[in-house]
Coordinates of C-alpha atoms in Angstrom, one line a residue:
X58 CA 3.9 17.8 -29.7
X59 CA 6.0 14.7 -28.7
X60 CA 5.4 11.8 -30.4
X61 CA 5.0 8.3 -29.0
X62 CA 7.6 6.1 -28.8
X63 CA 7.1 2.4 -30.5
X64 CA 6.9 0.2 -28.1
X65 CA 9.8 -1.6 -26.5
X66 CA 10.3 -4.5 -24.2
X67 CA 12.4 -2.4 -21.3
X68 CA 13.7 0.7 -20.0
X69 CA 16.6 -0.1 -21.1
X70 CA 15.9 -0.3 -25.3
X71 CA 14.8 3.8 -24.7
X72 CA 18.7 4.2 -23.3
X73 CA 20.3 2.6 -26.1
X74 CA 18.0 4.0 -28.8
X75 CA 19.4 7.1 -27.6
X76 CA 16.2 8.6 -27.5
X77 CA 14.2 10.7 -24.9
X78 CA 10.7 9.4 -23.9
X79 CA 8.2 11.0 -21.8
X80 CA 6.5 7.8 -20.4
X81 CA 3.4 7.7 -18.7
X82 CA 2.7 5.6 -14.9
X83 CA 0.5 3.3 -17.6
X84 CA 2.9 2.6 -19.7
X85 CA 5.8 1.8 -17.0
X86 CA 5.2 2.7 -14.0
X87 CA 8.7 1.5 -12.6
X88 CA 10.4 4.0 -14.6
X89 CA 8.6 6.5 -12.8
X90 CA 10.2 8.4 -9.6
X91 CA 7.8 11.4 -9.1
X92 CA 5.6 12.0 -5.8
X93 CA 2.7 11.8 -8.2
X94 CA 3.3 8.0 -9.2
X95 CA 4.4 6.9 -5.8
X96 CA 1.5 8.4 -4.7
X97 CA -0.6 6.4 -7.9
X98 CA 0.7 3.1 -6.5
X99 CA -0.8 3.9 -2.9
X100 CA -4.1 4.8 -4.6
X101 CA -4.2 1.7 -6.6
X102 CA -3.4 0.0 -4.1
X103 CA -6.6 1.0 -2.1
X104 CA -8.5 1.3 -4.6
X105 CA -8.1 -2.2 -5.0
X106 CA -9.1 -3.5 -1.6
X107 CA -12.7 -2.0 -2.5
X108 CA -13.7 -5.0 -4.4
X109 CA -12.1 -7.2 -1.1
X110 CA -8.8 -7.8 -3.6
X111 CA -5.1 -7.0 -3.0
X112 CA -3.1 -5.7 -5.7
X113 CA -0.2 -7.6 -4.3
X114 CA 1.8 -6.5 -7.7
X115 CA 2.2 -3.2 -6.0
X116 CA 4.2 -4.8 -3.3
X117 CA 7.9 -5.3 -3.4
X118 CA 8.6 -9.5 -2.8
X119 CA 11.1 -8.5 0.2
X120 CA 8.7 -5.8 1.5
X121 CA 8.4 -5.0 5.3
X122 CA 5.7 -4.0 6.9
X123 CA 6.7 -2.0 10.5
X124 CA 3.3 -2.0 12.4
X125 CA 3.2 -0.8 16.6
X126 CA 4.3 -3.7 18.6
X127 CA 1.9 -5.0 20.5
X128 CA -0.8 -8.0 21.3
X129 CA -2.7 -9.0 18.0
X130 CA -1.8 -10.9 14.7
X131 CA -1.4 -7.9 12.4
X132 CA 1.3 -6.0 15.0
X133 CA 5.0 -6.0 15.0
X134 CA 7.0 -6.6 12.0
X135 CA 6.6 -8.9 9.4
X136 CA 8.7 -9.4 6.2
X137 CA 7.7 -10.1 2.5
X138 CA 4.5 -9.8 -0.4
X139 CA 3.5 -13.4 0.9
X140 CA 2.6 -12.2 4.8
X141 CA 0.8 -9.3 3.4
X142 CA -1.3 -11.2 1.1
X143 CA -1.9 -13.5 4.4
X144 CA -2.7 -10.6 6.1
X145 CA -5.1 -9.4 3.7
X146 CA -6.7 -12.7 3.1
X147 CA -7.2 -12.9 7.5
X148 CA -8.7 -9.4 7.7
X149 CA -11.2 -10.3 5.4
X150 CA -11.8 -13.8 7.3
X151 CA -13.1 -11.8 10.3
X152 CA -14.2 -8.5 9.2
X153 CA -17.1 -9.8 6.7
X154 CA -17.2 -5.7 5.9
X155 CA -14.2 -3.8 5.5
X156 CA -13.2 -0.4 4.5
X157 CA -10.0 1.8 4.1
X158 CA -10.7 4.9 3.0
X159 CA -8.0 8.1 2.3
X160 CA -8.8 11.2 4.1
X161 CA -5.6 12.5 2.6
X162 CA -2.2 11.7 0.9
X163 CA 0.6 13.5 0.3
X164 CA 4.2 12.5 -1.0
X165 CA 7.3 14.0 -1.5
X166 CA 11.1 12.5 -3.4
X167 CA 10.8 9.9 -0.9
X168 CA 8.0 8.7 0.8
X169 CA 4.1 9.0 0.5
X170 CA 2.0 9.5 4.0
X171 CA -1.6 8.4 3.6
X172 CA -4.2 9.5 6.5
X173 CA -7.0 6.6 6.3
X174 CA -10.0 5.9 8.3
X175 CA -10.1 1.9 8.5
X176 CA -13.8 0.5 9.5
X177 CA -15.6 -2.9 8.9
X178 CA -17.9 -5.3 10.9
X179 CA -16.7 -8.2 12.5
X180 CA -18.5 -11.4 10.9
X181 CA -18.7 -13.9 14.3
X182 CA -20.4 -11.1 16.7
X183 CA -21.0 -8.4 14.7
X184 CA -18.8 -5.9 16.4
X185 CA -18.0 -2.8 14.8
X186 CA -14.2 -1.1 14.4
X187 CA -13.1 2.0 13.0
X188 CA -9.4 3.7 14.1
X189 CA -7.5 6.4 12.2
X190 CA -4.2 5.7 10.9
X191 CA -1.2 7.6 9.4
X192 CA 1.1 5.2 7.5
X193 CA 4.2 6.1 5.8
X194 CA 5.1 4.3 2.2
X195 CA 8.3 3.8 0.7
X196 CA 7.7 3.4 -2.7
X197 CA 10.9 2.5 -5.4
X198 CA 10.7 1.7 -9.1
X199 CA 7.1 1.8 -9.1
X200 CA 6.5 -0.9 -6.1
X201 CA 5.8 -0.3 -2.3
X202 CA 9.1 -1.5 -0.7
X203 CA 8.3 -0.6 2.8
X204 CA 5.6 0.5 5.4
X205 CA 5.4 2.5 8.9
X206 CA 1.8 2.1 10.2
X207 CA 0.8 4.5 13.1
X208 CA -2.5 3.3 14.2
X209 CA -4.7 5.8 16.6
X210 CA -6.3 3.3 18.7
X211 CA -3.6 0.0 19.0
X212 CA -6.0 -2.0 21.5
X213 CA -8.8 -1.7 19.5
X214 CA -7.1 -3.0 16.4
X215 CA -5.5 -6.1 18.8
X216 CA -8.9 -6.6 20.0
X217 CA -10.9 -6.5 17.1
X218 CA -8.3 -8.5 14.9

């Protein structure tokens, strides 16, 4: 049985104590590089935006968000945690509900794909959306650094948003 390590203010103190530690995606989940914890930090990530909040933590400060180009605030490309806490904060201005669920998620030494239904009501007219997309995650040292959505229905999204 391994025993825990004490605890320790950075990856680093576990290198120079010369020691071997098996750590756990609650303990540090930037030491992390397996499929399993990139894929954890998509998860939380969603799981989060079911109490309409962003875990903003789980994005990188220089992140970029690729989206199709197109008519509508949320396409194109836009660059850093600040736009997509923005972002976040303007979906939930206009759709008063809003849901992103995971059909599926897989991940591999690189990059996690997450298949997502995305649904909500729009709060002025009551309009309902829902479009499938496929987005691609590139997660690093336990944050997302970079995103490639691929939205089923583009002029849907631009109209609804």
């Amino acid at each position: 049985m391994v025993e825990p390590l004490p605890s320790c203010d950075s990856d680093r103190d576990i290198v120079d104590s010369g020691e071997i530690a098996l750590l756990d995606q609650e303990t540090n989940p930037a030491s992390i590089e397996t499929a399993e914890a990139r894929i954890g930090v998509v998860q939380r990530l969603y799981d989060s935006t079911v109490d309409r909040d962003l875990a903003a933590d789980a994005y990188a400060d220089d992140f970029i968000w690729h989206a199709p180009q197109g008519r509508g605030a949320l396409m194109g490309v836009h660059v850093g945690r600040d736009y997509i806490e923005k972002a976040f904060e303007y979906v939930l201005s206009i759709a008063t509900e809003f849901s992103s669920v995971i059909n599926e998620i897989i991940a591999d030494d690189q990059h996690v794909i997450s298949f997502n239904r995305d649904s909500g009501v729009r709060g002025s007219d009551g309009k309902h959306f829902g479009f499938d997309v496929a987005i691609r995650w590139r997660v690093e040292n336990g944050q997302i650094q970079e995103m490639w959505e691929y939205i089923q229905d583009e002029e849907h999204k631009a109209d609804f948003f």
